[in-house]
Amino acid sequence: MKRRNFIQASALGVGTSLFAGSSAFAGSKSTMFDFQLDQLTSCVADIVPISIAERKSRISKAQRLMEEKGFRAIVLDSGTSMNYFTGMTWGQSERPMVAVIPAKGEVSYVCPKFEQDRLEERIIIGSDVYPWEEDESPYEQIKQVILDSGATSGKIGIEERVRFFYRRRIAASGYQF
């Protein structure tokens, strides 16, 4: 027998035995596997989504703590904290899109003008949107949100995920941290 014929015959024999073996085993394995699947119960059936009332409660607690500690507002960048308080999920970009929770009043948002419609569709907590055009400063809009809440000076809380250049530019508007 030539070497080439031997390799082809060996490969054919191995392939045939694997197919035959897996077919024979598949019947019993499938039955056992199906039985195990029938025994599974849902791990998420009793999970209730976070309600708007719960999110408002979180904001109220944050506002109470701001009053106690002397903060005028908290600035939240897109991410887990924004989601925790507002239910808003938003990807980070080089253009600021923030939520501002004032010590008194409703949550407001600052976003690029071209994102305003998309943002307004997603808002479930708060309603005021302060858009900024490409030739305007988003940090002036953040300052305006804080001024509109009645705070003319004082400390501003910056959520830990807020990028440093945001913080620096907000500070240049005259607020302490």
CSV table of N, CA and C in Angstrom, one decimal:
chain,number,residue,atom,x,y,z
A,1,MET,N,0.9,-1.2,0.0
A,1,MET,CA,0.0,0.0,0.0
A,1,MET,C,0.9,1.2,0.0
A,2,LYS,N,0.5,2.2,-0.8
A,2,LYS,CA,1.3,3.4,-0.9
A,2,LYS,C,1.0,4.3,0.3
A,3,ARG,N,1.9,5.1,0.7
A,3,ARG,CA,1.8,6.0,1.8
A,3,ARG,C,0.5,6.9,1.7
A,4,ARG,N,0.3,7.5,0.6
A,4,ARG,CA,-0.8,8.3,0.3
A,4,ARG,C,-2.1,7.6,0.6
A,5,ASN,N,-2.3,6.4,0.1
A,5,ASN,CA,-3.5,5.6,0.3
A,5,ASN,C,-3.7,5.2,1.7
A,6,PHE,N,-2.6,4.9,2.4
A,6,PHE,CA,-2.6,4.6,3.8
A,6,PHE,C,-3.2,5.8,4.7
A,7,ILE,N,-2.7,7.0,4.4
A,7,ILE,CA,-3.1,8.2,5.1
A,7,ILE,C,-4.6,8.4,4.9
A,8,GLN,N,-5.0,8.3,3.6
A,8,GLN,CA,-6.4,8.5,3.3
A,8,GLN,C,-7.3,7.5,3.9
A,9,ALA,N,-6.9,6.3,3.9
A,9,ALA,CA,-7.7,5.2,4.5
A,9,ALA,C,-7.8,5.4,6.0
A,10,SER,N,-6.7,5.8,6.6
A,10,SER,CA,-6.7,6.0,8.1
A,10,SER,C,-7.6,7.2,8.5
A,11,ALA,N,-7.5,8.3,7.7
A,11,ALA,CA,-8.3,9.4,8.0
A,11,ALA,C,-9.8,9.1,7.8
A,12,LEU,N,-10.1,8.3,6.8
A,12,LEU,CA,-11.5,7.9,6.6
A,12,LEU,C,-12.0,7.0,7.7
A,13,GLY,N,-11.1,6.1,8.2
A,13,GLY,CA,-11.5,5.2,9.3
A,13,GLY,C,-11.7,6.0,10.6
A,14,VAL,N,-10.9,6.9,10.9
A,14,VAL,CA,-11.0,7.7,12.1
A,14,VAL,C,-12.3,8.6,12.0
A,15,GLY,N,-12.5,9.2,10.9
A,15,GLY,CA,-13.7,10.0,10.7
A,15,GLY,C,-15.0,9.2,10.8
A,16,THR,N,-15.0,8.0,10.3
A,16,THR,CA,-16.2,7.1,10.4
A,16,THR,C,-16.4,6.7,11.8
A,17,SER,N,-15.4,6.3,12.5
A,17,SER,CA,-15.5,5.9,13.9
A,17,SER,C,-16.0,7.0,14.8
A,18,LEU,N,-15.4,8.2,14.6
A,18,LEU,CA,-15.9,9.4,15.4
A,18,LEU,C,-17.3,9.7,15.1
A,19,PHE,N,-17.8,9.6,13.9
A,19,PHE,CA,-19.2,9.9,13.5
A,19,PHE,C,-20.1,8.8,14.2
A,20,ALA,N,-19.7,7.6,14.1
A,20,ALA,CA,-20.5,6.5,14.6
A,20,ALA,C,-20.5,6.6,16.1
A,21,GLY,N,-19.4,6.9,16.7
A,21,GLY,CA,-19.3,7.0,18.2
A,21,GLY,C,-20.2,8.2,18.7
A,22,SER,N,-20.1,9.3,18.0
A,22,SER,CA,-20.8,10.4,18.5
A,22,SER,C,-22.3,10.3,18.3
A,23,SER,N,-22.7,9.6,17.2
A,23,SER,CA,-24.1,9.3,17.0
A,23,SER,C,-24.7,8.4,18.0
A,24,ALA,N,-23.9,7.4,18.4
A,24,ALA,CA,-24.4,6.4,19.4
A,24,ALA,C,-24.5,7.1,20.8
A,25,PHE,N,-23.5,8.0,21.1
A,25,PHE,CA,-23.5,8.7,22.4
A,25,PHE,C,-24.5,9.8,22.4
A,26,ALA,N,-24.7,10.4,21.2
A,26,ALA,CA,-25.6,11.6,21.2
A,26,ALA,C,-27.0,11.2,21.7
A,27,GLY,N,-27.5,10.1,21.4
A,27,GLY,CA,-28.9,9.7,21.9
A,27,GLY,C,-29.0,9.7,23.4
A,28,SER,N,-28.1,9.1,24.0
A,28,SER,CA,-28.1,9.0,25.5
A,28,SER,C,-27.8,10.4,26.1
A,29,LYS,N,-26.8,11.1,25.6
A,29,LYS,CA,-26.4,12.3,26.1
A,29,LYS,C,-27.5,13.4,25.9
A,30,SER,N,-28.2,13.4,24.8
A,30,SER,CA,-29.2,14.3,24.5
A,30,SER,C,-30.4,14.1,25.5
A,31,THR,N,-30.7,12.9,25.8
A,31,THR,CA,-31.8,12.6,26.7
A,31,THR,C,-31.5,13.0,28.1
A,32,MET,N,-30.2,12.7,28.5
A,32,MET,CA,-29.8,13.1,29.8
A,32,MET,C,-29.7,14.7,29.9
A,33,PHE,N,-29.3,15.3,28.9
A,33,PHE,CA,-29.2,16.8,28.8
A,33,PHE,C,-30.5,17.4,28.9
A,34,ASP,N,-31.5,16.9,28.1
A,34,ASP,CA,-32.8,17.4,28.1
A,34,ASP,C,-33.5,17.3,29.4
A,35,PHE,N,-33.2,16.2,30.1
A,35,PHE,CA,-33.8,16.0,31.5
A,35,PHE,C,-33.2,17.0,32.4
A,36,GLN,N,-31.9,17.3,32.3
A,36,GLN,CA,-31.4,18.4,33.2
A,36,GLN,C,-31.9,19.7,32.9
A,37,LEU,N,-32.2,20.0,31.6
A,37,LEU,CA,-32.7,21.3,31.2
A,37,LEU,C,-34.1,21.5,31.8
A,38,ASP,N,-34.9,20.4,31.8
A,38,ASP,CA,-36.3,20.4,32.3
A,38,ASP,C,-36.3,20.8,33.8
A,39,GLN,N,-35.2,20.5,34.5
A,39,GLN,CA,-35.2,20.7,36.0
A,39,GLN,C,-34.8,22.2,36.3
A,40,LEU,N,-34.3,22.9,35.3
A,40,LEU,CA,-33.9,24.3,35.6
A,40,LEU,C,-35.1,25.2,35.8
A,41,THR,N,-34.9,26.2,36.7
A,41,THR,CA,-35.9,27.2,36.9
A,41,THR,C,-35.3,28.6,36.6
A,42,SER,N,-36.1,29.5,36.3
A,42,SER,CA,-35.6,30.8,36.0
A,42,SER,C,-35.0,31.5,37.2
A,43,CYS,N,-33.9,32.1,37.0
A,43,CYS,CA,-33.2,32.9,38.0
A,43,CYS,C,-33.6,34.3,38.0
A,44,VAL,N,-34.4,34.8,37.0
A,44,VAL,CA,-34.7,36.2,36.9
A,44,VAL,C,-36.2,36.4,36.9
A,45,ALA,N,-37.0,35.4,37.1
A,45,ALA,CA,-38.5,35.5,37.0
A,45,ALA,C,-39.0,36.5,38.0
A,46,ASP,N,-38.4,36.6,39.2
A,46,ASP,CA,-38.9,37.4,40.3
A,46,ASP,C,-38.2,38.8,40.4
A,47,ILE,N,-37.3,39.1,39.5
A,47,ILE,CA,-36.6,40.4,39.5
A,47,ILE,C,-37.5,41.5,39.0
A,48,VAL,N,-37.6,42.5,39.7
A,48,VAL,CA,-38.5,43.7,39.3
A,48,VAL,C,-37.5,44.8,38.9
A,49,PRO,N,-37.8,45.5,37.8
A,49,PRO,CA,-36.9,46.6,37.4
A,49,PRO,C,-37.0,47.7,38.4
A,50,ILE,N,-35.9,48.5,38.4
A,50,ILE,CA,-35.9,49.6,39.3
A,50,ILE,C,-37.0,50.6,38.9
A,51,SER,N,-37.8,51.0,39.8
A,51,SER,CA,-38.9,51.9,39.5
A,51,SER,C,-38.5,53.4,39.5
A,52,ILE,N,-39.3,54.2,38.8
A,52,ILE,CA,-39.0,55.6,38.8
A,52,ILE,C,-39.1,56.2,40.2
A,53,ALA,N,-40.0,55.7,41.0
A,53,ALA,CA,-40.1,56.1,42.4
A,53,ALA,C,-38.9,55.8,43.2
A,54,GLU,N,-38.2,54.6,43.0
A,54,GLU,CA,-37.0,54.3,43.6
A,54,GLU,C,-35.9,55.3,43.2
A,55,ARG,N,-35.8,55.6,41.9
A,55,ARG,CA,-34.8,56.6,41.4
A,55,ARG,C,-35.0,57.9,42.0
A,56,LYS,N,-36.3,58.4,42.1
A,56,LYS,CA,-36.6,59.7,42.8
A,56,LYS,C,-36.2,59.7,44.2
A,57,SER,N,-36.4,58.5,44.9
A,57,SER,CA,-36.0,58.4,46.3
A,57,SER,C,-34.5,58.5,46.4
A,58,ARG,N,-33.7,57.9,45.5
A,58,ARG,CA,-32.3,58.1,45.5
A,58,ARG,C,-31.9,59.5,45.4
A,59,ILE,N,-32.5,60.2,44.5
A,59,ILE,CA,-32.2,61.6,44.2
A,59,ILE,C,-32.6,62.5,45.5
A,60,SER,N,-33.7,62.2,46.1
A,60,SER,CA,-34.1,62.9,47.3
A,60,SER,C,-33.1,62.7,48.4
A,61,LYS,N,-32.6,61.5,48.6
A,61,LYS,CA,-31.6,61.2,49.6
A,61,LYS,C,-30.3,62.0,49.3
A,62,ALA,N,-29.9,62.0,48.0
A,62,ALA,CA,-28.7,62.7,47.6
A,62,ALA,C,-28.9,64.2,47.9
A,63,GLN,N,-30.1,64.7,47.6
A,63,GLN,CA,-30.3,66.2,47.9
A,63,GLN,C,-30.3,66.5,49.4
A,64,ARG,N,-30.8,65.6,50.2
A,64,ARG,CA,-30.8,65.8,51.6
A,64,ARG,C,-29.3,65.8,52.1
A,65,LEU,N,-28.5,64.9,51.6
A,65,LEU,CA,-27.1,64.8,52.0
A,65,LEU,C,-26.3,66.0,51.5
A,66,MET,N,-26.7,66.5,50.3
A,66,MET,CA,-26.1,67.8,49.8
A,66,MET,C,-26.4,68.9,50.7
A,67,GLU,N,-27.6,69.0,51.2
A,67,GLU,CA,-28.0,70.1,52.1
A,67,GLU,C,-27.2,70.0,53.4
A,68,GLU,N,-27.1,68.8,53.9
A,68,GLU,CA,-26.3,68.6,55.2
A,68,GLU,C,-24.8,69.0,55.0
A,69,LYS,N,-24.2,68.7,53.9
A,69,LYS,CA,-22.8,68.9,53.7
A,69,LYS,C,-22.5,70.2,53.0
A,70,GLY,N,-23.5,71.0,52.6
A,70,GLY,CA,-23.2,72.3,52.0
A,70,GLY,C,-22.9,72.3,50.6
A,71,PHE,N,-23.4,71.3,49.8
A,71,PHE,CA,-23.2,71.2,48.4
A,71,PHE,C,-24.4,71.8,47.7
A,72,ARG,N,-24.1,72.5,46.6
A,72,ARG,CA,-25.2,73.1,45.8
A,72,ARG,C,-25.7,72.2,44.7
A,73,ALA,N,-24.9,71.3,44.2
A,73,ALA,CA,-25.3,70.4,43.1
A,73,ALA,C,-24.2,69.3,43.0
A,74,ILE,N,-24.6,68.2,42.3
A,74,ILE,CA,-23.7,67.2,41.9
A,74,ILE,C,-23.7,67.0,40.4
A,75,VAL,N,-22.6,66.9,39.8
A,75,VAL,CA,-22.4,66.8,38.4
A,75,VAL,C,-22.1,65.3,38.1
A,76,LEU,N,-22.9,64.6,37.3
A,76,LEU,CA,-22.7,63.2,36.9
A,76,LEU,C,-22.3,63.1,35.5
A,77,ASP,N,-21.3,62.4,35.2
A,77,ASP,CA,-20.9,62.1,33.8
A,77,ASP,C,-21.6,60.8,33.4
A,78,SER,N,-21.7,60.5,32.1
A,78,SER,CA,-22.3,59.3,31.7
A,78,SER,C,-21.6,58.1,32.3
A,79,GLY,N,-22.4,57.2,32.8
A,79,GLY,CA,-21.9,56.0,33.4
A,79,GLY,C,-22.8,55.4,34.5
A,80,THR,N,-22.2,54.7,35.4
A,80,THR,CA,-23.0,54.0,36.4
A,80,THR,C,-23.7,54.9,37.3
A,81,SER,N,-23.1,56.0,37.7
A,81,SER,CA,-23.8,56.9,38.7
A,81,SER,C,-25.0,57.6,38.0
A,82,MET,N,-24.8,58.0,36.8
A,82,MET,CA,-26.0,58.6,36.1
A,82,MET,C,-27.1,57.6,35.9
A,83,ASN,N,-26.8,56.4,35.6
A,83,ASN,CA,-27.8,55.3,35.5
A,83,ASN,C,-28.4,55.1,36.9
A,84,TYR,N,-27.7,55.0,37.9
A,84,TYR,CA,-28.2,54.8,39.3
A,84,TYR,C,-29.2,55.8,39.7
A,85,PHE,N,-29.0,57.1,39.4
A,85,PHE,CA,-29.9,58.1,39.8
A,85,PHE,C,-31.0,58.3,38.8
A,86,THR,N,-30.7,58.3,37.5
A,86,THR,CA,-31.7,58.7,36.5
A,86,THR,C,-32.2,57.6,35.6
A,87,GLY,N,-31.6,56.5,35.6
A,87,GLY,CA,-32.0,55.4,34.6
A,87,GLY,C,-31.4,55.6,33.2
A,88,MET,N,-30.6,56.7,33.1
A,88,MET,CA,-30.1,57.1,31.8
A,88,MET,C,-28.8,56.3,31.5
A,89,THR,N,-28.7,55.6,30.3
A,89,THR,CA,-27.5,55.1,29.9
A,89,THR,C,-27.0,55.9,28.7
A,90,TRP,N,-25.8,56.3,28.7
A,90,TRP,CA,-25.2,57.1,27.7
A,90,TRP,C,-23.8,56.8,27.5
A,91,GLY,N,-23.3,56.6,26.3
A,91,GLY,CA,-21.9,56.4,26.1
A,91,GLY,C,-21.0,57.6,26.3
A,92,GLN,N,-19.8,57.5,26.8
A,92,GLN,CA,-18.9,58.6,26.9
A,92,GLN,C,-18.4,59.0,25.6
A,93,SER,N,-18.2,60.3,25.4
A,93,SER,CA,-17.5,60.8,24.2
A,93,SER,C,-16.7,62.0,24.6
A,94,GLU,N,-16.0,62.7,23.7
A,94,GLU,CA,-15.2,63.8,24.0
A,94,GLU,C,-16.1,65.0,24.3
A,95,ARG,N,-17.4,65.0,23.9
A,95,ARG,CA,-18.3,66.1,24.1
A,95,ARG,C,-19.1,65.8,25.4
A,96,PRO,N,-19.1,66.8,26.3
A,96,PRO,CA,-19.8,66.6,27.6
A,96,PRO,C,-21.3,66.4,27.5
A,97,MET,N,-21.8,65.3,28.1
A,97,MET,CA,-23.2,65.1,28.3
A,97,MET,C,-23.3,64.7,29.8
A,98,VAL,N,-23.8,65.6,30.6
A,98,VAL,CA,-23.9,65.4,32.0
A,98,VAL,C,-25.3,65.6,32.5
A,99,ALA,N,-25.5,65.0,33.7
A,99,ALA,CA,-26.7,65.2,34.5
A,99,ALA,C,-26.3,66.0,35.7
A,100,VAL,N,-27.1,67.0,36.0
A,100,VAL,CA,-26.8,67.8,37.2
A,100,VAL,C,-28.0,67.6,38.2
A,101,ILE,N,-27.7,67.2,39.4
A,101,ILE,CA,-28.7,67.1,40.4
A,101,ILE,C,-28.4,68.2,41.4
A,102,PRO,N,-29.3,69.2,41.4
A,102,PRO,CA,-29.2,70.3,42.3
A,102,PRO,C,-29.6,70.0,43.7
A,103,ALA,N,-29.2,70.7,44.7
A,103,ALA,CA,-29.6,70.5,46.1
A,103,ALA,C,-31.1,70.7,46.2
A,104,LYS,N,-31.6,71.6,45.4
A,104,LYS,CA,-33.1,71.8,45.4
A,104,LYS,C,-33.5,71.8,43.9
A,105,GLY,N,-34.6,71.1,43.6
A,105,GLY,CA,-35.1,71.1,42.3
A,105,GLY,C,-34.9,69.8,41.5
A,106,GLU,N,-35.2,69.9,40.3
A,106,GLU,CA,-35.2,68.7,39.4
A,106,GLU,C,-33.8,68.5,38.7
A,107,VAL,N,-33.6,67.2,38.3
A,107,VAL,CA,-32.4,66.9,37.6
A,107,VAL,C,-32.5,67.6,36.2
A,108,SER,N,-31.4,68.1,35.8
A,108,SER,CA,-31.3,68.7,34.4
A,108,SER,C,-30.1,68.1,33.7
A,109,TYR,N,-30.1,68.2,32.4
A,109,TYR,CA,-29.1,67.6,31.6
A,109,TYR,C,-28.4,68.7,30.7
A,110,VAL,N,-27.1,68.5,30.4
A,110,VAL,CA,-26.4,69.3,29.5
A,110,VAL,C,-25.9,68.4,28.4
A,111,CYS,N,-26.1,68.7,27.1
A,111,CYS,CA,-25.7,67.9,26.1
A,111,CYS,C,-25.4,68.7,24.8
A,112,PRO,N,-24.7,68.1,23.9
A,112,PRO,CA,-24.5,68.8,22.6
A,112,PRO,C,-25.9,68.9,21.9
A,113,LYS,N,-26.1,70.0,21.2
A,113,LYS,CA,-27.3,70.3,20.5
A,113,LYS,C,-27.8,69.2,19.6
A,114,PHE,N,-26.8,68.7,18.9
A,114,PHE,CA,-27.2,67.6,17.9
A,114,PHE,C,-27.7,66.3,18.6
A,115,GLU,N,-27.4,66.2,19.9
A,115,GLU,CA,-27.9,65.0,20.6
A,115,GLU,C,-29.2,65.2,21.4
A,116,GLN,N,-29.7,66.5,21.4
A,116,GLN,CA,-30.8,66.9,22.2
A,116,GLN,C,-32.0,66.0,22.0
A,117,ASP,N,-32.4,65.7,20.8
A,117,ASP,CA,-33.6,64.9,20.5
A,117,ASP,C,-33.5,63.5,21.1
A,118,ARG,N,-32.3,62.9,20.9
A,118,ARG,CA,-32.0,61.6,21.3
A,118,ARG,C,-32.1,61.5,22.9
A,119,LEU,N,-31.5,62.5,23.5
A,119,LEU,CA,-31.5,62.6,25.0
A,119,LEU,C,-32.9,62.7,25.5
A,120,GLU,N,-33.7,63.6,24.9
A,120,GLU,CA,-35.1,63.8,25.4
A,120,GLU,C,-35.9,62.6,25.3
A,121,GLU,N,-35.6,61.7,24.3
A,121,GLU,CA,-36.4,60.5,24.2
A,121,GLU,C,-36.1,59.5,25.3
A,122,ARG,N,-34.9,59.6,25.9
A,122,ARG,CA,-34.4,58.7,26.9
A,122,ARG,C,-34.7,59.2,28.4
A,123,ILE,N,-35.0,60.4,28.6
A,123,ILE,CA,-35.2,61.0,29.9
A,123,ILE,C,-36.4,60.4,30.6
A,124,ILE,N,-36.2,59.8,31.8
A,124,ILE,CA,-37.3,59.4,32.6
A,124,ILE,C,-37.4,60.1,33.9
A,125,ILE,N,-36.3,60.8,34.3
A,125,ILE,CA,-36.2,61.6,35.5
A,125,ILE,C,-35.8,63.0,35.1
A,126,GLY,N,-36.5,64.0,35.5
A,126,GLY,CA,-36.1,65.4,35.2
A,126,GLY,C,-36.7,65.7,33.8
A,127,SER,N,-36.5,66.9,33.3
A,127,SER,CA,-37.0,67.2,32.0
A,127,SER,C,-36.2,68.3,31.3
A,128,ASP,N,-35.5,69.2,32.0
A,128,ASP,CA,-34.8,70.3,31.4
A,128,ASP,C,-33.5,69.8,30.8
A,129,VAL,N,-33.4,70.3,29.5
A,129,VAL,CA,-32.2,70.0,28.8
A,129,VAL,C,-31.5,71.3,28.4
A,130,TYR,N,-30.3,71.4,28.6
A,130,TYR,CA,-29.5,72.6,28.3
A,130,TYR,C,-28.5,72.2,27.2
A,131,PRO,N,-28.9,72.4,25.9
A,131,PRO,CA,-28.1,72.0,24.8
A,131,PRO,C,-27.0,73.1,24.6
A,132,TRP,N,-25.9,72.7,24.0
A,132,TRP,CA,-24.9,73.6,23.6
A,132,TRP,C,-24.4,73.4,22.2
A,133,GLU,N,-24.2,74.4,21.5
A,133,GLU,CA,-23.7,74.3,20.1
A,133,GLU,C,-22.2,74.1,20.1
A,134,GLU,N,-21.7,73.7,19.0
A,134,GLU,CA,-20.3,73.4,18.9
A,134,GLU,C,-19.4,74.6,19.1
A,135,ASP,N,-19.9,75.8,18.9
A,135,ASP,CA,-19.1,77.0,19.2
A,135,ASP,C,-19.3,77.6,20.5
A,136,GLU,N,-20.1,76.9,21.4
A,136,GLU,CA,-20.4,77.3,22.7
A,136,GLU,C,-19.7,76.5,23.8
A,137,SER,N,-19.6,77.0,25.0
A,137,SER,CA,-19.0,76.2,26.1
A,137,SER,C,-20.1,75.4,26.8
A,138,PRO,N,-19.9,74.1,26.9
A,138,PRO,CA,-20.8,73.2,27.7
A,138,PRO,C,-20.7,73.5,29.2
A,139,TYR,N,-19.5,74.1,29.6
A,139,TYR,CA,-19.3,74.4,31.0
A,139,TYR,C,-20.1,75.6,31.4
A,140,GLU,N,-20.3,76.5,30.5
A,140,GLU,CA,-21.2,77.6,30.8
A,140,GLU,C,-22.7,77.1,31.0
A,141,GLN,N,-23.0,76.1,30.2
A,141,GLN,CA,-24.4,75.5,30.3
A,141,GLN,C,-24.5,74.8,31.7
A,142,ILE,N,-23.5,74.1,32.1
A,142,ILE,CA,-23.5,73.5,33.4
A,142,ILE,C,-23.6,74.5,34.5
A,143,LYS,N,-22.9,75.6,34.4
A,143,LYS,CA,-23.0,76.7,35.3
A,143,LYS,C,-24.4,77.3,35.3
A,144,GLN,N,-25.0,77.4,34.1
A,144,GLN,CA,-26.4,77.9,34.0
A,144,GLN,C,-27.4,77.0,34.7
A,145,VAL,N,-27.2,75.7,34.6
A,145,VAL,CA,-28.1,74.8,35.3
A,145,VAL,C,-28.1,75.0,36.8
A,146,ILE,N,-26.8,75.2,37.3
A,146,ILE,CA,-26.7,75.4,38.7
A,146,ILE,C,-27.3,76.7,39.2
A,147,LEU,N,-27.0,77.8,38.4
A,147,LEU,CA,-27.6,79.1,38.7
A,147,LEU,C,-29.1,79.0,38.6
A,148,ASP,N,-29.7,78.4,37.7
A,148,ASP,CA,-31.1,78.3,37.5
A,148,ASP,C,-31.8,77.5,38.7
A,149,SER,N,-31.0,76.7,39.4
A,149,SER,CA,-31.5,76.0,40.6
A,149,SER,C,-31.5,76.8,41.8
A,150,GLY,N,-31.0,78.1,41.7
A,150,GLY,CA,-31.0,79.0,42.8
A,150,GLY,C,-29.7,79.1,43.5
A,151,ALA,N,-28.7,78.3,43.1
A,151,ALA,CA,-27.4,78.4,43.8
A,151,ALA,C,-26.5,79.4,43.0
A,152,THR,N,-26.0,80.4,43.7
A,152,THR,CA,-25.1,81.4,43.1
A,152,THR,C,-23.7,81.2,43.5
A,153,SER,N,-23.4,80.4,44.5
A,153,SER,CA,-22.1,80.1,44.8
A,153,SER,C,-22.1,78.8,45.7
A,154,GLY,N,-20.9,78.3,46.0
A,154,GLY,CA,-20.9,77.2,46.9
A,154,GLY,C,-20.2,76.0,46.3
A,155,LYS,N,-20.2,74.9,47.0
A,155,LYS,CA,-19.5,73.7,46.6
A,155,LYS,C,-20.3,72.9,45.6
A,156,ILE,N,-19.6,72.3,44.7
A,156,ILE,CA,-20.3,71.4,43.7
A,156,ILE,C,-19.6,70.0,43.8
A,157,GLY,N,-20.5,69.0,43.9
A,157,GLY,CA,-20.0,67.7,44.0
A,157,GLY,C,-19.7,67.2,42.6
A,158,ILE,N,-18.6,66.5,42.4
A,158,ILE,CA,-18.2,66.0,41.1
A,158,ILE,C,-18.1,64.4,41.3
A,159,GLU,N,-18.9,63.7,40.6
A,159,GLU,CA,-18.9,62.3,40.6
A,159,GLU,C,-17.5,61.8,40.2
A,160,GLU,N,-17.1,60.7,40.8
A,160,GLU,CA,-15.7,60.2,40.6
A,160,GLU,C,-15.4,59.9,39.1
A,161,ARG,N,-16.3,59.6,38.3
A,161,ARG,CA,-16.1,59.2,36.9
A,161,ARG,C,-15.9,60.5,36.0
A,162,VAL,N,-16.2,61.6,36.5
A,162,VAL,CA,-16.1,62.9,35.7
A,162,VAL,C,-14.7,63.1,35.4
A,163,ARG,N,-14.4,63.2,34.1
A,163,ARG,CA,-13.0,63.4,33.7
A,163,ARG,C,-12.4,64.7,34.1
A,164,PHE,N,-11.1,64.7,34.4
A,164,PHE,CA,-10.4,65.8,35.0
A,164,PHE,C,-10.6,67.1,34.2
A,165,PHE,N,-10.6,67.1,32.9
A,165,PHE,CA,-10.7,68.3,32.1
A,165,PHE,C,-12.1,68.9,32.3
A,166,TYR,N,-13.2,68.1,32.6
A,166,TYR,CA,-14.5,68.6,32.9
A,166,TYR,C,-14.4,69.4,34.2
A,167,ARG,N,-13.8,68.7,35.2
A,167,ARG,CA,-13.7,69.3,36.5
A,167,ARG,C,-13.0,70.6,36.5
A,168,ARG,N,-11.9,70.7,35.8
A,168,ARG,CA,-11.1,71.9,35.7
A,168,ARG,C,-11.8,73.0,35.1
A,169,ARG,N,-12.6,72.7,34.0
A,169,ARG,CA,-13.3,73.8,33.3
A,169,ARG,C,-14.6,74.2,34.1
A,170,ILE,N,-15.2,73.3,34.9
A,170,ILE,CA,-16.3,73.7,35.7
A,170,ILE,C,-15.7,74.6,36.9
A,171,ALA,N,-14.6,74.3,37.4
A,171,ALA,CA,-14.0,75.1,38.4
A,171,ALA,C,-13.7,76.5,37.9
A,172,ALA,N,-13.3,76.6,36.7
A,172,ALA,CA,-13.0,77.9,36.1
A,172,ALA,C,-14.2,78.8,36.0
A,173,SER,N,-15.4,78.1,36.1
A,173,SER,CA,-16.7,78.9,36.2
A,173,SER,C,-16.9,79.5,37.5
A,174,GLY,N,-16.1,79.2,38.5
A,174,GLY,CA,-16.2,79.9,39.8
A,174,GLY,C,-16.7,79.1,40.9
A,175,TYR,N,-16.9,77.8,40.8
A,175,TYR,CA,-17.4,76.9,41.8
A,175,TYR,C,-16.3,76.2,42.5
A,176,GLN,N,-16.5,75.8,43.8
A,176,GLN,CA,-15.6,75.0,44.6
A,176,GLN,C,-16.0,73.6,44.5
A,177,PHE,N,-15.1,72.7,44.9
A,177,PHE,CA,-15.4,71.3,44.9
A,177,PHE,C,-15.0,70.7,46.3
